[in-house]
Amino acid sequence: MIIAFHESTPLVDNLSNPLRADKISPTRANDAIRLPTSAEQKKVQKLLQQWPKSLKLTTPIPPNCRTVVVKQHFDPILNPTSIRSFPFLWKSVDIYRSPLPFREIDSLSTQLRSDNLLFPLHFHAIFVGFGPDPDQLHRSILSEITKLTSENSKCSSNYTLSVTLDLGSRCLRSPTSSPHSSSYRCGSITATDFVQNDDVAVDERLASVFGRKTKEYSVAVVKGGSERAVVGKHRHAWMVVDDGSEVEAAVVKVAELLVKVFINGGRDEGSIRNEFMPVGADGKIVLSFNLLNADPLDWVYDWDFEKIDDALLAPMIEALGPVANISVESQVLYHTPKASFSYWNQKLESYVFSTRDLPFFVNSNEWHLDTSIAAGGRSKILQFAVYVPSAKECPLLLQLPNGVMSKTNGFTSPMWGGVIVWNPQGCLKDSEFEPSAKNIIPMQDLENMFEVFIGQLRQLFGFKSANVYAGASGDWNLLPSERGFTEWELEVLSRQQACFNLHSCATTLGSLSRLVQSLPRMIIMDEIGKQVKFSLEAAKLALSNASSGVYESSAASSSQARSLAEDAFFHPSIMSVSYYSFEHCFAVYSPFFLPVSMHVVLAALRELRRYKQEKAKYLVWKAKANTPS
């Protein structure tokens, strides 16, 4: 920048700072001022004529002014280099936050909170040998169902009912018949089909009549024959009544079956408590089977676990696939005594431990029920143990509170697993086993034990181990399935698991949304954004499948939605930030910035004081310049 000034005339350097030639220090004068050439003097005069206002000259330039060239000086704040580097500085301190769909999260939470999740259920009642009034039967059954149905704040059933009177040659149907019930052919069910007492054969016969792929719960009421009520392995049941039975009693029993069994799963309290279902947050279950040899000095037993896994566990795991992803592990342990005491019963000629000792039976110090690394995380681990007692306490029996010996000789522990005490066959006799000899548990005993384990797993899922449902209007025999769970039981689990997973997913995503919005300096990685996005997509798919009656797909999608929501909420990148308080930030960075800030404040005060002094000098000079000489 070229500036012209007189020795006694102040000008403005860099458009703002007053500069006097007599105030220039020798160092700055030698460095910043030099005498111009004649060409430069002409150039200066021309520039001053073109932009006099931009230079803000305080007085006109006298004819005898001395023109010099002063080096250009820039304000550090307005330096072009600083301005160009500002975006890079802003980028270096920017916090990356992957965009999250907050509106969709709020919409999902609002939808599940305001509208109950409804699962469509289609019921079909068929009466064989009764009077011709299907409309009256339809109203009576609906009235009884309404009395038995309890309102659930989270999930409920949107059921429809069809009633058909099978008169042999023709059928009378209720006005509100579903498409599934209209496919029933008249005369397909007769009283002669129920004469035989083979319930398994009757179950397969009804399965062929109603169709295995039909998503409809059917119950057949037949007049004539010995009275019995049976619930099959599929989605149907039948009830045989004598000729003198009244239709009102049959209506009450049918309504109780539809609500208490097909909707609630046969539980007395009405619904399975999903919070206590043995399924992990990631939708996985690890079944850990342990063979415990209390004292290997007496005998050592092993088992053929692979055969029993293929024969009994594999079909059950496949059946429970929509509800949970199940994996199986096994191990054999030695030197595993129990923690409780038993006493000798001379009458039974065996050692007995009562139910009062059950809380102390599991020896946590000696039973190292370890699992593989794959069983970590948020998976639910269920322990099932076969306890082989030592010779000093064999045979060992479990006594129930009523004084009767347990038939299974085992017990369950909620949310932990189950234990079975297996007594070797020769433990009462003079031992024919060599010390430390390795023996194999007979396959028949092993199958019996694992059937008990499957029953214990059913109890952990909330079902009864007994094959009888004792209702207020009468008992129903429940046919067991070779897979451990019947089709209607699996659908009960699918509906209730889908309901719980969807509400848990909405709660987790809502908590994540509030956490992210409350911490604006939190880093949100792209992985978290993708997990939230996929979780919402899976939740929407689960809702669509639930409203369509596809319970298995709804349970699988809801489990995936909950797992992704949990992964996003507990992501390692935000776990530390979740507990990162402002006080901690202040305590960490104050030792670094407080000393620097003190120097900055002192320098600012010093510059302010200098500015006031220079301004006062300038005002004095201006007053002198305006005063006429």
XYZ file of C-alpha atoms in Angstrom:
629
model
C 0.000 0.000 0.000
C 1.337 3.447 -0.948
C 0.667 6.180 1.554
C 1.567 9.848 1.302
C 2.053 11.954 4.430
C 3.682 15.141 5.625
C 5.992 15.196 8.601
C 3.390 17.090 10.605
C 0.265 15.690 8.948
C -1.210 12.422 10.325
C -2.641 9.978 7.910
C -4.335 6.614 8.384
C -2.350 3.438 7.890
C -4.284 0.307 6.915
C -7.467 2.424 6.749
C -7.839 2.624 10.528
C -4.669 3.335 12.549
C -3.350 6.972 12.705
C 0.314 7.267 11.748
C 2.675 10.181 12.188
C 6.066 10.336 10.570
C 7.655 11.769 13.671
C 6.267 8.880 15.750
C 7.866 6.142 13.657
C 10.543 4.327 15.526
C 13.996 4.117 13.923
C 13.657 0.378 13.412
C 10.297 0.659 11.692
C 11.375 3.718 9.694
C 14.382 1.902 8.308
C 12.350 -1.187 7.604
C 9.099 0.307 6.338
C 9.959 3.653 4.675
C 12.079 4.453 1.661
C 12.230 7.386 -0.735
C 10.122 6.861 -3.863
C 11.199 7.320 -7.418
C 9.651 9.938 -9.696
C 7.450 7.273 -11.363
C 6.184 6.137 -7.975
C 5.410 9.754 -6.975
C 3.230 10.178 -10.055
C 1.492 6.867 -9.351
C 0.777 7.912 -5.788
C -0.723 11.196 -6.888
C -2.954 9.389 -9.366
C -4.173 6.857 -6.764
C -4.912 9.575 -4.266
C -7.060 11.376 -6.808
C -9.041 8.196 -7.659
C -9.659 6.854 -4.098
C -9.358 9.664 -1.628
C -12.157 8.359 0.610
C -10.778 4.852 0.939
C -7.551 6.214 2.395
C -9.459 8.500 4.781
C -6.981 11.383 4.640
C -7.497 13.779 7.511
C -6.145 16.797 5.619
C -5.383 17.552 2.000
C -1.854 16.843 0.847
C 0.216 20.005 0.695
C 2.123 20.730 -2.468
C 5.452 20.305 -0.730
C 4.561 16.930 0.781
C 7.140 14.233 0.959
C 5.905 11.021 -0.612
C 7.204 7.716 0.696
C 6.293 4.108 0.205
C 5.204 2.220 3.274
C 5.024 -1.592 3.283
C 1.537 -3.038 3.468
C 0.362 -4.225 6.892
C -2.757 -6.368 7.455
C -4.881 -6.901 10.490
C -4.269 -10.504 11.624
C -8.002 -11.104 11.925
C -8.759 -9.774 8.458
C -5.751 -11.480 6.897
C -6.870 -13.282 3.696
C -4.839 -16.319 4.679
C -6.715 -16.524 7.972
C -10.032 -16.184 6.180
C -9.145 -18.951 3.719
C -8.025 -21.266 6.524
C -11.210 -20.717 8.555
C -13.176 -23.559 6.843
C -10.345 -25.980 7.599
C -10.300 -24.839 11.209
C -14.076 -25.252 11.432
C -13.847 -28.726 9.881
C -11.143 -29.787 12.338
C -13.351 -29.013 15.356
C -16.628 -30.180 13.785
C -18.468 -33.100 15.430
C -19.714 -35.691 12.939
C -23.280 -36.765 13.606
C -24.987 -39.215 11.339
C -28.581 -38.038 10.798
C -31.116 -40.079 12.744
C -34.806 -40.347 11.771
C -36.212 -38.694 14.902
C -39.675 -38.240 13.376
C -39.988 -41.908 12.462
C -38.858 -42.924 15.947
C -41.483 -40.690 17.541
C -44.092 -41.964 15.096
C -43.376 -45.602 16.025
C -43.557 -44.850 19.745
C -46.779 -42.892 19.337
C -48.358 -45.631 17.238
C -47.602 -48.372 19.754
C -48.586 -46.191 22.705
C -51.874 -44.906 21.326
C -53.108 -47.923 19.357
C -53.085 -51.431 20.789
C -51.221 -53.976 18.697
C -53.997 -56.218 17.387
C -53.359 -59.777 16.250
C -56.157 -61.157 14.045
C -57.525 -64.521 15.185
C -60.138 -66.583 13.345
C -62.204 -69.060 15.390
C -64.462 -71.722 13.916
C -66.852 -73.788 16.056
C -68.498 -76.829 14.460
C -71.450 -78.507 16.177
C -72.378 -82.006 15.029
C -75.750 -83.375 16.109
C -77.167 -80.178 17.664
C -80.290 -78.143 16.941
C -80.488 -75.881 13.864
C -79.796 -72.427 15.337
C -76.232 -71.285 14.424
C -76.985 -67.606 14.991
C -77.982 -68.223 18.608
C -74.854 -70.305 19.188
C -72.755 -67.553 17.637
C -74.149 -64.899 19.982
C -73.785 -67.155 23.035
C -70.138 -67.988 22.336
C -69.261 -64.340 21.645
C -70.900 -63.337 24.910
C -68.828 -65.870 26.866
C -65.620 -64.852 25.063
C -66.238 -61.205 25.989
C -66.573 -62.165 29.638
C -63.304 -64.108 29.629
C -61.244 -61.689 27.563
C -59.152 -59.318 29.645
C -58.085 -55.966 28.247
C -54.347 -55.720 27.692
C -52.796 -52.264 27.596
C -50.159 -53.309 25.064
C -51.482 -56.076 22.848
C -54.835 -57.709 22.261
C -56.564 -60.015 19.805
C -58.912 -58.956 17.038
C -60.888 -62.161 16.777
C -63.696 -63.289 14.501
C -65.998 -66.232 15.110
C -67.785 -68.556 12.709
C -70.307 -71.195 13.765
C -71.303 -74.133 11.595
C -74.045 -76.692 12.291
C -73.169 -79.917 10.479
C -76.402 -81.794 9.787
C -74.737 -84.407 7.588
C -76.316 -83.668 4.229
C -76.214 -79.910 4.645
C -74.719 -77.201 6.878
C -76.149 -74.148 8.563
C -73.667 -71.328 9.013
C -73.743 -68.148 11.032
C -74.084 -64.900 9.059
C -70.540 -63.764 9.903
C -68.598 -66.728 8.522
C -64.956 -66.305 7.585
C -63.546 -67.456 4.215
C -61.659 -70.235 5.993
C -64.790 -71.705 7.575
C -66.680 -71.670 4.268
C -64.196 -74.217 2.893
C -65.402 -76.815 5.389
C -67.311 -79.611 3.648
C -70.487 -80.849 5.286
C -70.385 -84.388 6.587
C -66.590 -84.416 6.957
C -66.929 -84.968 10.725
C -69.209 -87.666 12.132
C -69.713 -89.203 15.555
C -68.102 -92.444 14.378
C -64.765 -90.663 13.973
C -64.559 -90.257 17.752
C -65.594 -93.738 18.815
C -62.022 -94.924 19.063
C -59.940 -93.652 21.945
C -56.856 -93.061 19.800
C -56.535 -89.286 20.180
C -53.462 -89.114 17.943
C -55.393 -90.691 15.058
C -58.339 -88.338 15.622
C -55.938 -85.410 15.651
C -54.476 -86.362 12.277
C -57.991 -86.935 10.912
C -59.096 -83.436 11.908
C -55.857 -81.993 10.547
C -56.712 -83.396 7.128
C -60.278 -82.038 7.375
C -59.407 -78.482 8.455
C -56.148 -78.243 6.544
C -52.713 -77.800 8.067
C -51.991 -74.475 6.346
C -55.195 -72.763 7.424
C -54.597 -69.987 9.968
C -57.810 -70.780 11.819
C -58.476 -72.217 15.267
C -61.214 -74.832 15.075
C -63.117 -76.778 17.706
C -65.529 -79.603 16.936
C -68.353 -80.414 19.366
C -69.836 -83.835 18.688
C -72.877 -85.300 20.450
C -72.809 -89.005 21.125
C -70.136 -91.154 22.763
C -67.975 -91.114 25.873
C -67.289 -87.604 27.113
C -63.799 -86.245 26.615
C -62.165 -82.973 25.546
C -58.831 -82.921 23.736
C -56.629 -80.176 22.293
C -54.588 -81.409 19.340
C -51.049 -80.651 18.251
C -52.196 -78.332 15.476
C -54.816 -75.572 15.642
C -57.883 -77.563 16.496
C -59.613 -79.318 19.378
C -62.604 -81.585 19.799
C -65.127 -82.294 22.493
C -67.431 -85.304 22.697
C -70.564 -84.985 24.864
C -73.341 -87.455 25.601
C -76.809 -87.177 24.156
C -78.292 -85.641 27.291
C -75.829 -82.752 27.561
C -77.121 -79.235 27.238
C -75.780 -76.952 24.587
C -75.163 -74.142 27.111
C -72.488 -76.162 28.912
C -70.767 -76.884 25.601
C -70.846 -73.197 24.683
C -69.174 -72.176 27.950
C -66.473 -74.813 27.565
C -65.801 -73.857 23.937
C -65.440 -70.173 24.848
C -63.044 -71.033 27.676
C -60.951 -73.131 25.294
C -60.683 -70.351 22.708
C -59.641 -67.691 25.231
C -57.687 -69.532 27.908
C -55.887 -72.004 25.675
C -55.647 -70.726 22.098
C -55.160 -67.049 23.049
C -53.391 -67.176 26.426
C -51.562 -70.469 26.107
C -53.214 -72.235 29.033
C -51.778 -70.020 31.746
C -53.923 -69.267 34.754
C -52.938 -65.594 34.927
C -53.935 -65.035 31.330
C -50.725 -64.047 29.609
C -47.049 -64.897 29.670
C -44.891 -62.300 31.367
C -42.615 -61.343 28.505
C -40.140 -59.603 30.802
C -39.285 -63.005 32.278
C -39.197 -65.020 29.078
C -35.787 -66.708 28.673
C -34.836 -64.843 25.491
C -31.890 -62.459 25.293
C -32.050 -58.884 24.079
C -30.398 -60.001 20.845
C -33.025 -62.727 20.359
C -30.615 -65.551 21.200
C -30.694 -68.399 23.723
C -27.762 -70.615 24.666
C -28.731 -74.007 26.089
C -25.790 -75.266 28.134
C -26.070 -78.943 29.158
C -23.725 -80.121 31.910
C -23.012 -83.613 33.220
C -21.778 -83.293 36.816
C -19.832 -86.145 38.421
C -19.898 -85.367 42.134
C -16.997 -87.645 43.065
C -14.988 -89.251 40.244
C -13.278 -91.521 42.793
C -16.535 -93.490 43.028
C -17.503 -93.524 39.351
C -17.169 -91.435 36.217
C -19.998 -91.138 33.710
C -20.061 -89.740 30.198
C -22.877 -89.358 27.660
C -23.471 -89.574 23.926
C -24.679 -86.013 23.563
C -24.573 -85.846 19.767
C -27.204 -88.554 19.329
C -29.605 -87.008 21.807
C -29.027 -83.603 20.235
C -30.003 -84.853 16.786
C -32.955 -86.904 18.041
C -34.660 -84.553 20.546
C -33.077 -81.101 20.635
C -32.762 -80.371 16.900
C -36.538 -80.594 16.159
C -37.345 -78.400 19.166
C -34.744 -75.788 18.183
C -36.133 -75.708 14.647
C -39.666 -75.245 15.964
C -38.600 -72.340 18.194
C -36.695 -70.657 15.343
C -39.177 -67.775 14.860
C -39.158 -67.034 18.599
C -35.427 -67.220 19.317
C -32.103 -68.165 17.775
C -31.040 -71.143 19.912
C -27.586 -72.703 20.141
C -26.540 -75.742 22.179
C -23.387 -76.490 24.163
C -22.386 -79.382 26.414
C -19.627 -80.295 28.848
C -18.713 -82.926 31.439
C -17.432 -81.750 34.835
C -15.838 -83.586 37.732
C -15.592 -82.963 41.491
C -18.914 -81.120 41.625
C -20.574 -81.805 44.996
C -23.868 -80.160 45.842
C -24.044 -77.428 48.469
C -27.081 -78.741 50.388
C -27.352 -81.686 52.789
C -29.462 -84.830 52.507
C -30.591 -87.338 55.104
C -31.091 -91.086 55.046
C -34.654 -92.353 54.893
C -34.790 -95.923 56.164
C -38.279 -96.518 54.763
C -37.305 -95.474 51.252
C -33.766 -96.816 51.623
C -32.389 -93.728 49.997
C -31.062 -90.284 50.732
C -33.658 -87.526 50.556
C -33.408 -83.778 50.018
C -36.499 -81.607 50.305
C -37.660 -78.547 48.413
C -36.431 -76.383 51.300
C -32.879 -77.312 50.282
C -33.289 -76.388 46.629
C -31.919 -72.816 46.957
C -28.679 -74.337 48.288
C -28.444 -77.305 45.923
C -26.552 -75.491 43.165
C -22.949 -75.105 44.299
C -21.738 -71.978 42.546
C -18.220 -72.368 43.975
C -17.672 -75.894 42.613
C -19.966 -75.979 39.585
C -17.971 -74.110 36.945
C -20.742 -73.923 34.379
C -18.700 -72.022 31.832
C -19.820 -71.366 28.289
C -18.004 -70.490 25.083
C -17.115 -66.980 24.009
C -19.964 -67.073 21.485
C -22.404 -67.257 24.393
C -21.444 -63.805 25.640
C -23.026 -60.472 24.930
C -26.730 -60.059 25.551
C -27.649 -63.695 24.837
C -29.650 -65.541 27.471
C -27.843 -68.580 28.894
C -29.932 -71.411 30.341
C -28.091 -74.048 32.349
C -29.359 -77.640 32.434
C -27.414 -79.970 34.712
C -27.477 -83.738 35.239
C -26.159 -84.402 38.746
C -24.618 -87.820 39.392
C -24.338 -88.208 43.177
C -21.430 -89.882 44.883
C -21.642 -93.333 46.450
C -22.007 -91.773 49.905
C -25.405 -90.255 49.028
C -26.782 -92.576 46.399
C -29.641 -93.021 45.619
C -30.677 -89.391 46.064
C -34.372 -88.482 45.809
C -36.296 -85.185 45.811
C -39.208 -84.928 48.212
C -42.046 -82.587 47.282
C -43.798 -80.371 49.876
C -46.690 -82.845 50.111
C -44.282 -85.622 51.116
C -44.409 -87.468 47.774
C -41.205 -88.268 45.923
C -40.723 -86.396 42.662
C -41.275 -88.517 39.549
C -38.740 -86.552 37.514
C -36.293 -86.132 40.417
C -35.537 -82.644 39.152
C -36.448 -78.996 39.574
C -36.286 -75.713 37.691
C -34.882 -72.344 38.657
C -36.585 -69.370 36.935
C -34.338 -67.537 34.452
C -31.463 -69.937 35.266
C -32.374 -73.436 34.063
C -33.021 -76.842 35.577
C -31.344 -79.716 37.433
C -31.996 -83.476 37.296
C -30.533 -85.942 39.783
C -29.663 -89.215 38.046
C -28.887 -92.225 40.234
C -26.768 -94.961 38.635
C -28.471 -98.314 38.559
C -25.917 -100.123 40.727
C -25.463 -97.531 43.440
C -27.474 -99.479 46.051
C -25.664 -102.723 45.493
C -22.107 -103.607 46.268
C -20.464 -101.486 43.674
C -19.474 -103.463 40.630
C -17.891 -100.395 39.086
C -14.162 -100.024 39.262
C -12.958 -96.782 40.824
C -12.507 -94.019 38.258
C -13.815 -96.310 35.529
C -15.512 -94.431 32.702
C -19.130 -95.431 32.063
C -21.720 -94.289 29.545
C -25.233 -93.315 30.574
C -27.715 -95.682 28.864
C -29.490 -94.123 25.893
C -32.934 -94.858 27.331
C -32.111 -93.028 30.566
C -30.622 -90.189 28.551
C -33.785 -89.841 26.466
C -35.904 -89.775 29.631
C -33.723 -87.056 31.138
C -33.857 -84.863 28.054
C -37.605 -85.236 27.843
C -37.656 -83.820 31.370
C -35.334 -81.026 30.243
C -37.744 -80.160 27.434
C -40.540 -80.027 29.990
C -38.441 -77.721 32.161
C -37.809 -75.472 29.164
C -41.565 -75.351 28.566
C -42.007 -74.205 32.163
C -39.393 -71.482 31.657
C -41.423 -70.270 28.661
C -44.549 -70.186 30.816
C -46.330 -73.371 29.729
C -47.354 -76.175 32.024
C -45.374 -79.368 32.080
C -48.545 -81.430 32.653
C -50.584 -82.392 29.605
C -53.860 -81.322 31.194
C -55.493 -77.917 31.335
C -57.847 -77.676 34.299
C -60.426 -75.034 33.410
C -63.385 -73.715 35.334
C -65.827 -75.538 33.048
C -63.851 -78.781 32.817
C -60.525 -80.360 31.921
C -58.883 -80.506 28.515
C -56.255 -83.104 27.606
C -53.339 -81.539 25.712
C -51.635 -83.750 23.157
C -47.853 -83.379 23.339
C -45.751 -82.759 20.284
C -42.583 -84.615 19.368
C -40.994 -81.196 18.848
C -41.731 -80.164 22.436
C -44.131 -77.363 21.451
C -47.401 -77.668 19.521
C -48.339 -75.341 16.676
C -50.793 -73.306 18.725
C -48.239 -72.977 21.548
C -45.636 -71.695 19.103
C -48.101 -69.125 17.781
C -48.868 -67.987 21.334
C -45.130 -67.478 21.894
C -44.765 -65.705 18.533
C -47.562 -63.247 19.268
C -46.402 -62.409 22.757
C -42.741 -62.220 21.765
C -43.581 -59.907 18.846
C -45.597 -57.679 21.167
C -42.826 -57.419 23.742
C -40.048 -56.932 21.164
C -41.875 -54.117 19.365
C -42.543 -52.183 22.568
C -38.981 -52.776 23.752
C -37.638 -51.586 20.374
C -39.742 -48.411 20.508
C -38.616 -47.718 24.082
C -34.931 -48.226 23.245
C -35.044 -46.072 20.107
C -36.942 -43.357 22.007
C -34.282 -43.334 24.732
C -31.545 -43.129 22.094
C -33.334 -40.241 20.378
C -33.630 -38.253 23.608
C -30.009 -38.996 24.511
C -28.650 -37.847 21.137
C -30.693 -34.644 21.156
C -29.627 -33.814 24.725
C -25.895 -34.127 23.899
C -25.147 -32.004 20.827
C -21.408 -32.751 21.029
C -21.922 -36.526 20.849
C -20.365 -38.259 17.852
C -22.926 -40.335 15.930
C -21.233 -42.779 13.581
C -22.728 -44.005 10.327
C -22.997 -47.495 11.794
C -25.410 -46.227 14.445
C -27.507 -44.468 11.818
C -27.718 -47.653 9.744
C -28.689 -49.726 12.782
C -31.475 -47.307 13.665
C -32.692 -47.247 10.070
C -32.748 -51.046 9.747
C -34.388 -51.363 13.164
C -37.243 -49.108 12.087
C -37.656 -51.035 8.832
C -37.786 -54.348 10.722
C -40.304 -52.898 13.203
C -42.556 -51.715 10.368
C -42.341 -55.140 8.747
C -43.222 -56.790 12.069
C -46.255 -54.529 12.447
C -47.379 -55.335 8.902
C -46.985 -59.087 9.455
C -48.783 -58.887 12.812
C -51.775 -57.131 11.276
C -51.845 -59.788 8.517
C -51.761 -62.697 10.957
C -48.276 -63.946 9.977
C -47.148 -64.502 13.553
C -43.861 -66.317 12.882
C -42.547 -63.645 10.518
C -43.736 -60.931 12.879
C -41.819 -62.484 15.776
C -38.649 -62.875 13.693
C -38.796 -59.271 12.404
C -39.546 -57.858 15.848
C -36.598 -59.768 17.314
C -34.332 -58.283 14.647
C -35.722 -54.787 15.303
C -35.098 -55.081 19.034
C -31.588 -56.470 18.519
C -30.600 -53.630 16.164
C -32.049 -51.032 18.537
C -30.055 -52.501 21.419
C -26.886 -52.542 19.285
C -27.351 -48.866 18.415
C -28.053 -47.795 21.994
C -25.108 -49.729 23.460
C -22.665 -48.860 20.693
C -19.125 -48.505 22.126
C -18.637 -45.068 20.558
C -21.439 -43.484 22.605
C -21.237 -45.466 25.823
C -18.499 -43.229 27.258
C -20.218 -40.055 26.053
C -23.454 -41.099 27.748
C -21.756 -40.700 31.120
C -19.584 -37.702 30.147
C -20.685 -34.753 32.281
C -19.846 -31.075 31.876
C -18.161 -31.053 35.281
C -15.764 -33.721 34.072
C -14.981 -31.681 30.958
C -14.319 -28.577 33.046
C -12.063 -30.459 35.444
C -9.992 -31.950 32.621
C -9.493 -28.857 30.461
C -9.375 -26.055 33.033
C -5.665 -26.679 33.909
C -4.815 -26.081 30.248
C -7.014 -23.099 29.425
C -7.064 -21.119 32.668
C -3.394 -20.004 32.444
C -3.811 -19.108 28.776
C -7.051 -17.270 29.414
C -5.383 -15.132 32.087
C -2.781 -13.935 29.583
C -5.467 -13.264 26.991
C -7.489 -11.176 29.439
C -4.425 -9.196 30.526
C -3.429 -8.568 26.906
C -6.962 -7.412 26.074
C -6.943 -4.985 29.025
C -3.553 -3.686 27.985
C -4.717 -3.125 24.416
C -7.856 -1.392 25.645
C -5.810 0.957 27.773
C -3.469 1.714 24.869
C -6.459 2.308 22.576
C -7.887 4.869 24.989
C -4.535 6.678 25.211
C -4.110 6.813 21.447
C -7.681 7.987 20.985
C -7.120 10.787 23.468
C -3.975 11.900 21.576
C -5.875 11.799 18.312
C -8.687 13.955 19.701
C -6.166 16.499 20.980
C -4.451 16.645 17.595
C -7.792 16.965 15.790
C -8.783 19.850 17.998
C -5.485 21.602 17.252
C -5.845 20.980 13.521
C -9.334 22.502 13.444
C -8.257 25.552 15.383
C -7.405 28.400 12.947
C -3.835 29.627 13.349
